[in-house]
Coordinates of C-alpha atoms and ligand atoms in Angstrom, one line a residue:
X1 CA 0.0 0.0 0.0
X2 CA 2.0 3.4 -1.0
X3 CA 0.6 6.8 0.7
X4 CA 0.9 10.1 -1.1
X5 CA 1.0 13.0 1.3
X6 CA -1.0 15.9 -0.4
X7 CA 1.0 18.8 -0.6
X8 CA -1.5 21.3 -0.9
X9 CA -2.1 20.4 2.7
X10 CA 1.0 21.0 3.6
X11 CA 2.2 24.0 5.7
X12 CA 4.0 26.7 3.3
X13 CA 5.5 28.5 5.9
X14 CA 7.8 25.7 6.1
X15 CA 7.4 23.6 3.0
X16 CA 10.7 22.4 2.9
X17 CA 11.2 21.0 6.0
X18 CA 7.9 19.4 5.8
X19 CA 9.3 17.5 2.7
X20 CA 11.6 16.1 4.5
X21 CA 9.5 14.8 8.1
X22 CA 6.9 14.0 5.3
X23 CA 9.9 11.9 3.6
X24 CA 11.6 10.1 6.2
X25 CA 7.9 9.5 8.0
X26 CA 7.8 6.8 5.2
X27 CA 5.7 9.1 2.6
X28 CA 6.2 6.9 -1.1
X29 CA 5.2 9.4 -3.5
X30 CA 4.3 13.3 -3.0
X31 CA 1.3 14.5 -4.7
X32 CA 1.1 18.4 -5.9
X33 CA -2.2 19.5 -6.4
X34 CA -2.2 22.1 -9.0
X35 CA -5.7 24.1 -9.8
X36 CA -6.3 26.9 -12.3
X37 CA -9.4 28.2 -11.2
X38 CA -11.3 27.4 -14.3
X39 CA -11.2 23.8 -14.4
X40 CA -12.0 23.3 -11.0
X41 CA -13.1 26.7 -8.5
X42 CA -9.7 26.8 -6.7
X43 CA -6.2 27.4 -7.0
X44 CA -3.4 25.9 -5.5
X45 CA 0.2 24.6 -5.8
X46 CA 2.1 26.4 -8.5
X47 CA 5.4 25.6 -10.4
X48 CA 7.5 26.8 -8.1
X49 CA 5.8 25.4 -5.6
X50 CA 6.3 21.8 -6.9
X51 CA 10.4 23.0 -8.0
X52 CA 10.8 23.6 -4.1
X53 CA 9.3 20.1 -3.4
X54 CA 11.6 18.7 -6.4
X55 CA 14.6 20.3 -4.3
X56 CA 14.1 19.0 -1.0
X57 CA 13.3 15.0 -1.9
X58 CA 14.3 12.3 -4.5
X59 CA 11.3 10.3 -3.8
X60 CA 8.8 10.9 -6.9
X61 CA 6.0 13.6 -7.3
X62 CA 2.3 12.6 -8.2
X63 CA 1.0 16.2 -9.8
X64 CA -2.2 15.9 -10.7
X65 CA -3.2 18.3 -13.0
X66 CA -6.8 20.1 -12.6
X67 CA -6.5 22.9 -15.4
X68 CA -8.1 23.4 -18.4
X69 CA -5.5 22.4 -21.7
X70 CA -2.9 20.0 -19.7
X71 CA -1.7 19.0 -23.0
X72 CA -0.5 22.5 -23.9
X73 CA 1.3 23.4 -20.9
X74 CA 3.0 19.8 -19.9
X75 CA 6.3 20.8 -20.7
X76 CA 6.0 23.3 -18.0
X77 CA 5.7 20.5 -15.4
X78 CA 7.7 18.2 -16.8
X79 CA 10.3 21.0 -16.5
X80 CA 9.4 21.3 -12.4
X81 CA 10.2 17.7 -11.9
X82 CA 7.0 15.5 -12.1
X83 CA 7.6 12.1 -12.1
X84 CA 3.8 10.9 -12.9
X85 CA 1.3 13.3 -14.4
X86 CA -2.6 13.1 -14.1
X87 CA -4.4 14.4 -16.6
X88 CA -8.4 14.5 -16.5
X89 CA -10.3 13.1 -20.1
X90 CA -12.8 15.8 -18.4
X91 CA -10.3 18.3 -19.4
X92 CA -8.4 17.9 -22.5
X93 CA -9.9 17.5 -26.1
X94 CA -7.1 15.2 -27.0
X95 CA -6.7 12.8 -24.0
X96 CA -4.8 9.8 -25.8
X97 CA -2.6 12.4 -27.8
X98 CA -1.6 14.0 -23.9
X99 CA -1.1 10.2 -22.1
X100 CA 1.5 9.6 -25.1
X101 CA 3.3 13.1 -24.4
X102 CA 3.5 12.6 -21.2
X103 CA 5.2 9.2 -21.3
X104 CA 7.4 10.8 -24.4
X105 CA 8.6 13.2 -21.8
X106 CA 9.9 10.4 -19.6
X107 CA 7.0 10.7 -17.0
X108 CA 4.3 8.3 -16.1
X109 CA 0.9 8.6 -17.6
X110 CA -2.3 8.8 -14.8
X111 CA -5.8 9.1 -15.6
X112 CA -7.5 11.0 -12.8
X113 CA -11.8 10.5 -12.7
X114 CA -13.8 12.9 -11.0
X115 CA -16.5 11.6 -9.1
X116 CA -19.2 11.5 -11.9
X117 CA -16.9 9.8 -14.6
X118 CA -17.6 6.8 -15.7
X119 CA -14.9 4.4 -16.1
X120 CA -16.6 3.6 -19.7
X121 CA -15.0 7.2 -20.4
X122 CA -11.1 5.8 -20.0
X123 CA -11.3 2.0 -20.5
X124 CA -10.4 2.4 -23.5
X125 CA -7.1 4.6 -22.7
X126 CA -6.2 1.6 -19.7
X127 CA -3.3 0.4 -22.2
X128 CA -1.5 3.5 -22.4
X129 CA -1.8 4.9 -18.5
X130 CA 0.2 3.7 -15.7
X131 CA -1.9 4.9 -13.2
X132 CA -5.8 5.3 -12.5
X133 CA -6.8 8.1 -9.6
X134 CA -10.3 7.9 -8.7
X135 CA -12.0 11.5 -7.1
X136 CA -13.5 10.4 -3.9
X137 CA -14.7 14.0 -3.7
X138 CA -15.1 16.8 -5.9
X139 CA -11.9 18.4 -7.4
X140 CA -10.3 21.3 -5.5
X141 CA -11.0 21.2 -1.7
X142 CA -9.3 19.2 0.6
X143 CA -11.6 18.6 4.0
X144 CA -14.5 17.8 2.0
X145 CA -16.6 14.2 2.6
X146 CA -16.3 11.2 1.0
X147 CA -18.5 9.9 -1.9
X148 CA -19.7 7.0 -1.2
X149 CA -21.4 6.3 -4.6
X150 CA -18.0 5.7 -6.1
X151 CA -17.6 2.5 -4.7
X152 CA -18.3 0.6 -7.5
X153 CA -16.4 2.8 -10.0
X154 CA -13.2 1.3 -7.5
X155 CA -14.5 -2.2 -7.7
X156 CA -14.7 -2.1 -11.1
X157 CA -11.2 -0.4 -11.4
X158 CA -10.0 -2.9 -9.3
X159 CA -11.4 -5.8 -11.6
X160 CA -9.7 -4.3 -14.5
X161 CA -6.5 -4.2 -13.0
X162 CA -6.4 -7.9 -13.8
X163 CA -6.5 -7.3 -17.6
X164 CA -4.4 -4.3 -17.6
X165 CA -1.5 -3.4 -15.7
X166 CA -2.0 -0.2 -14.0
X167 CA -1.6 1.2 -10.4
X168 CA -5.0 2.5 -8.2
X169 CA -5.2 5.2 -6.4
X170 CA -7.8 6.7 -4.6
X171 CA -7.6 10.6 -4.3
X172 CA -10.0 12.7 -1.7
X173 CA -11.3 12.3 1.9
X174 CA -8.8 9.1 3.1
X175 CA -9.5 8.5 6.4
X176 CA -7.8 5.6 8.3
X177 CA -11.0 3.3 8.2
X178 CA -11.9 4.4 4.7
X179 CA -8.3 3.4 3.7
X180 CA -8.6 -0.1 5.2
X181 CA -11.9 -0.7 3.1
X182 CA -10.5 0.4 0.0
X183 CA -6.8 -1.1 0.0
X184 CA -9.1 -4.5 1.0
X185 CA -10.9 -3.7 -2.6
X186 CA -7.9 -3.7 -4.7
X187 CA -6.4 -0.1 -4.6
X188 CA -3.0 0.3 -4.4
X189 CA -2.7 3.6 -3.2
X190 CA -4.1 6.6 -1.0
X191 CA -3.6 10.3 -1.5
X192 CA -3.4 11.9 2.3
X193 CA -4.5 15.0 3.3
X194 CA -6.8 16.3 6.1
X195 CA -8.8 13.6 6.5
X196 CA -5.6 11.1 8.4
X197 CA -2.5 13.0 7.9
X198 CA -2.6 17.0 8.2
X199 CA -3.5 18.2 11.6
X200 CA -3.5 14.6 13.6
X201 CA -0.4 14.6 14.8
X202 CA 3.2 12.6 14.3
X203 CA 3.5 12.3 10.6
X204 CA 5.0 9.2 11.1
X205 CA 3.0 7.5 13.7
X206 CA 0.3 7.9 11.5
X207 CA 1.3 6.4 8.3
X208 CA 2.7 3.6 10.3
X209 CA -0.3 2.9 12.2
X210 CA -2.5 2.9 8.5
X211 CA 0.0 0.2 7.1
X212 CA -0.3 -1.6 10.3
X213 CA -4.4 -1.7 9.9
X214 CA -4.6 -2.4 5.9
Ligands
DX5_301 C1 -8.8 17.3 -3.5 C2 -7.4 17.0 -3.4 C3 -6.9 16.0 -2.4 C4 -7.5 15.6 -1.2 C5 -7.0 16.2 0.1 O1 -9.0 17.9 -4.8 O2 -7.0 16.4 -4.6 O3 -5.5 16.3 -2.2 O4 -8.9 15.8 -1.2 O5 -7.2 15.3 1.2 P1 -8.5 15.3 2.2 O6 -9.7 15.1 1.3 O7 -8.2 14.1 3.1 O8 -8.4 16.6 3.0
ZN302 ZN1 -5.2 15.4 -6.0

């Protein structure tokens, strides 16, 4: 089970430093929210925001990419040092033509679903991606509740899996007991934010004590 800390979550007045307590708490993967206001009614973590978590760890950065026209400004994140990129088919005309550039780049293709996305939109796509993130919430916020009629989206992600070699992960409203349900479904991995990591305490305490209970 890999846990991706959600940066936008993180505190800025000390970003750095919580990159690395973040890093040696066990984090696997840090995962940069970035928002353009249009796409989704928020904006968050910016270029150089992601370039200052790029400095301070080697592990690899998840950015998930909520903006209008990902295909047109990849390079741009590429550049900051994304390892994967998450694109949503919800934003992007050319959403096969943006997976291939993104793996041309040298990153790792994701597919990121917001809660009312069908998985009939992107099972075709599940060849070319390497990952599939599922929106347990609506795009933008973090704090928010858990959609519970997404279930069988996951379940039916999780079948797929078998056919097609991809990594899940599960993006919004992670709490500890939520993650033990859905790692015992099939996904892979949980993005953390309010919901069991931000604001309760010992970073490492609590990832340890959601590996220990999955
Ligand atoms: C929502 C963000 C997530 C997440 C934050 O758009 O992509 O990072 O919701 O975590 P929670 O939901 O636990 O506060
Ligand atoms: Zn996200």
């Amino acid at each position: 089970m890999d846990l991706y800390p959600s940066m936008m979550c993180a505190d800025y007045g000390k970003l750095a430093d919580e990159v690395r307590a973040l890093d040696a708490a066990g984090a696997d993967s840090f995962h940069c929210d970035v928002m353009d206001g249009s796409f989704v009614p928020n904006m968050t973590m910016g270029l150089m925001d992601i370039k200052a978590v790029r400095a301070s760890t080697s592990k690899p950065l998840d950015v998930h990419l909520m903006i209008e026209d990902p295909l047109g400004k990849l390079d741009l994140f590429v550049e900051a040092g994304a390892d994967v990129i998450y694109i949503h088919p919800e934003s992007e005309r050319f959403v096969a033509k943006a997976l291939l550039a993104i793996r041309d780049a040298g990153c790792a293709p994701g597919l990121a679903i917001d809660p009312d996305t069908p998985v009939a939109a992107i099972e075709d796509m599940l060849p070319i991606v390497d990952y599939v993130m599922v929106m347990t919430v609506n795009p933008g916020f973090a704090g928010q509740s858990f959609l519970e009629f997404t279930l069988p989206k996951i379940a039916q992600l999780a079948e797929l899996k078998r056919a097609h070699d991809f990594t899940l992960v599960i993006d919004g409203a992670c709490a500890p007991e939520r993650i033990r349900q859905l790692s015992g479904m099939g996904a892979d991995a949980f993005v953390l934010g309010t919901s069991a990591l931000f604001g309760h305490g010992d970073y490492a305490q609590s990832m340890s004590r959601l590996r220990a209970q999955a």
